[in-house]
PDB file of C-alpha atoms in Angstrom:
ATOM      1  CA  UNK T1010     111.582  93.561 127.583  1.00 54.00           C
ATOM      2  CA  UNK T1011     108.493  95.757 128.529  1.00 60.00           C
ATOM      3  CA  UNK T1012     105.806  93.591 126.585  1.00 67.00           C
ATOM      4  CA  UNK T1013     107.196  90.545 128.585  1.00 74.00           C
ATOM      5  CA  UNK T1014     106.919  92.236 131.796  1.00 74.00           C
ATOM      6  CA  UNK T1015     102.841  91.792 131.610  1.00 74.00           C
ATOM      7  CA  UNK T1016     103.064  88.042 130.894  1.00 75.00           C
ATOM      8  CA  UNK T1017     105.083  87.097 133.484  1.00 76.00           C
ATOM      9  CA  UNK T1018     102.893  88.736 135.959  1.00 74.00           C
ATOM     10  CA  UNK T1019      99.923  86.840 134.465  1.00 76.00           C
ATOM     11  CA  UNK T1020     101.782  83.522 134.645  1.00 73.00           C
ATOM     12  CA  UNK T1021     102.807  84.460 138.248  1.00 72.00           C
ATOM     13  CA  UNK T1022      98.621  85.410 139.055  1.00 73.00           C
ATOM     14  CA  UNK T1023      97.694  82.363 137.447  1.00 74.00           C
ATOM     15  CA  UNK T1024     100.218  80.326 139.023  1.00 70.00           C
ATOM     16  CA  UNK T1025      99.292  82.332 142.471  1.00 64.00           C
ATOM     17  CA  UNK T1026      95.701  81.684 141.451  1.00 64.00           C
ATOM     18  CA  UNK T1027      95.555  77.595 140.679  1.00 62.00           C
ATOM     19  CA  UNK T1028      97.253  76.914 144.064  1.00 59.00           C
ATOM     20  CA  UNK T1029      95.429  74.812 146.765  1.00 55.00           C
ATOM     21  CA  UNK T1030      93.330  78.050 148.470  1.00 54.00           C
ATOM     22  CA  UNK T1031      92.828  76.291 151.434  1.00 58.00           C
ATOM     23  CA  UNK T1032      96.643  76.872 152.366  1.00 61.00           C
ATOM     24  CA  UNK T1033      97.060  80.230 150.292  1.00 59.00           C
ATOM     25  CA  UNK T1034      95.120  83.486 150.460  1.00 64.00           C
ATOM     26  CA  UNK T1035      94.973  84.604 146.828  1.00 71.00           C
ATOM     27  CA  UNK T1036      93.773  87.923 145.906  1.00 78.00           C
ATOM     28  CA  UNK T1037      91.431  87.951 142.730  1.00 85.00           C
ATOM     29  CA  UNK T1038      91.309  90.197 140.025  1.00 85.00           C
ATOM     30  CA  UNK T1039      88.735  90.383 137.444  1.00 89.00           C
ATOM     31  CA  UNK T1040      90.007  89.392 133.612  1.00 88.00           C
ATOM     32  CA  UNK T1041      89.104  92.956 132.639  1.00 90.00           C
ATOM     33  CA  UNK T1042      91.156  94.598 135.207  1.00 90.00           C
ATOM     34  CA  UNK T1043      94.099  92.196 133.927  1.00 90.00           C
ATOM     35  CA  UNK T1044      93.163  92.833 130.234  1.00 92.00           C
ATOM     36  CA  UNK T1045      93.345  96.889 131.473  1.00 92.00           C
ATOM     37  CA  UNK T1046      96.903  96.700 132.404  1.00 93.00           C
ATOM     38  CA  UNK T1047      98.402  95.247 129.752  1.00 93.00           C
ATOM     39  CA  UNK T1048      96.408  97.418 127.630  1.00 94.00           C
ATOM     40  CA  UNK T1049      97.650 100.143 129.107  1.00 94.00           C
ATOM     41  CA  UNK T1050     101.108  98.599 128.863  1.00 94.00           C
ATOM     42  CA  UNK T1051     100.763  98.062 125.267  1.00 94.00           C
ATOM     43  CA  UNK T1052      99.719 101.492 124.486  1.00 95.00           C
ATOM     44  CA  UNK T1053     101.877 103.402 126.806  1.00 95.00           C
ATOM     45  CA  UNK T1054     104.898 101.508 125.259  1.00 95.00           C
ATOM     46  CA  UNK T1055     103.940 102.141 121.325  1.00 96.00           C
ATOM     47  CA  UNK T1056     103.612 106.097 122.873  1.00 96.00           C
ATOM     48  CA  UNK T1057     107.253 106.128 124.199  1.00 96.00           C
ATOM     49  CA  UNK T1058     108.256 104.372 120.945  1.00 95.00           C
ATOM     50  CA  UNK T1059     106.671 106.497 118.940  1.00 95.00           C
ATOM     51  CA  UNK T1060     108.387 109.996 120.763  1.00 94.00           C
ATOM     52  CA  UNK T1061     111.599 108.106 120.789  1.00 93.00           C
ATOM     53  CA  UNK T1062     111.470 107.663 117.172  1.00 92.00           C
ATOM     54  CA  UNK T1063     110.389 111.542 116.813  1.00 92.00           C
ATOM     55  CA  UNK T1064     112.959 112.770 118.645  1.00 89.00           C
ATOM     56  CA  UNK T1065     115.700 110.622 116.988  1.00 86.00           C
ATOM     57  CA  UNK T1066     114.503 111.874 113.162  1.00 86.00           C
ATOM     58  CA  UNK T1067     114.172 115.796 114.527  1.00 81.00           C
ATOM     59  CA  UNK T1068     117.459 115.656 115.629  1.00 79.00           C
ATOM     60  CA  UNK T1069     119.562 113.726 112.105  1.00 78.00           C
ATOM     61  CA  UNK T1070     117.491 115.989 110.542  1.00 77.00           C
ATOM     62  CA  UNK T1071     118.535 118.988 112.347  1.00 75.00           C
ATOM     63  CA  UNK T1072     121.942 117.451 111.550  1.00 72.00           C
ATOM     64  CA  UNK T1073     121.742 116.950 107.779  1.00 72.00           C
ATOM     65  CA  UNK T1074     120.335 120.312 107.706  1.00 70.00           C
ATOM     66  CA  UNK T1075     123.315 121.807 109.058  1.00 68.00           C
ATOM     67  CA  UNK T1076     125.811 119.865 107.508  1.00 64.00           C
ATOM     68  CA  UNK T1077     124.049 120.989 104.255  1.00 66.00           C
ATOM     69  CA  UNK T1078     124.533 125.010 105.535  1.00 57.00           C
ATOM     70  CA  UNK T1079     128.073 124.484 106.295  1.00 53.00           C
ATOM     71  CA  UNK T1080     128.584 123.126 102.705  1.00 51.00           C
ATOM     72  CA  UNK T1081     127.283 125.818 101.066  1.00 51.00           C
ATOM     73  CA  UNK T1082     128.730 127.567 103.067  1.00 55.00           C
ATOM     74  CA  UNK T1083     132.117 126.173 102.280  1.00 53.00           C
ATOM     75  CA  UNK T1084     131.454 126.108  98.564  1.00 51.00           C
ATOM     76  CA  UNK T1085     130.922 130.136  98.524  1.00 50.00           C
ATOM     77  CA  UNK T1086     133.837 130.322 100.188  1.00 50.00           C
ATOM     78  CA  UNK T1087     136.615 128.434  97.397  1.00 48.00           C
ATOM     79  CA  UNK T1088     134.414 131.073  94.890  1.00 47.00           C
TER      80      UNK T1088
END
């Protein structure tokens, strides 16, 4: 959903953009600006990926370890 979110606002500029201008006022924006924000996009959505993924693999982790403590735990207890 995110990575489509830049296209369709560079289908809308271009659609803006290719529009008679003698009946529209379009406001330009330079290909590197564009190429900037979905970029940015991009990188900023591989970041929150990456965290996400982090987070979710700390945490079973964190939950095999203690299942693995309660075990043991268990185990010295039938002894």
């Amino acid at each position: 959903l995110t990575s489509s979110i830049p296209l369709f606002l560079s289908v809308c500029l271009i659609t803006c953009c290719l529009k008679d201008s003698s009946s529209v006022s379009c406001y330009r924006i330079d290909p590197g600006t564009i190429t900037g924000i979905i970029c940015a996009d991009v990188l900023l959505t591989l970041v929150i990926v990456i965290v996400t993924y982090q987070c979710a693999s700390f945490r079973r982790q964190k939950i095999e370890n203690a299942n693995k403590v309660y075990m043991n735990v268990r185990a010295n207890c039938k002894n």
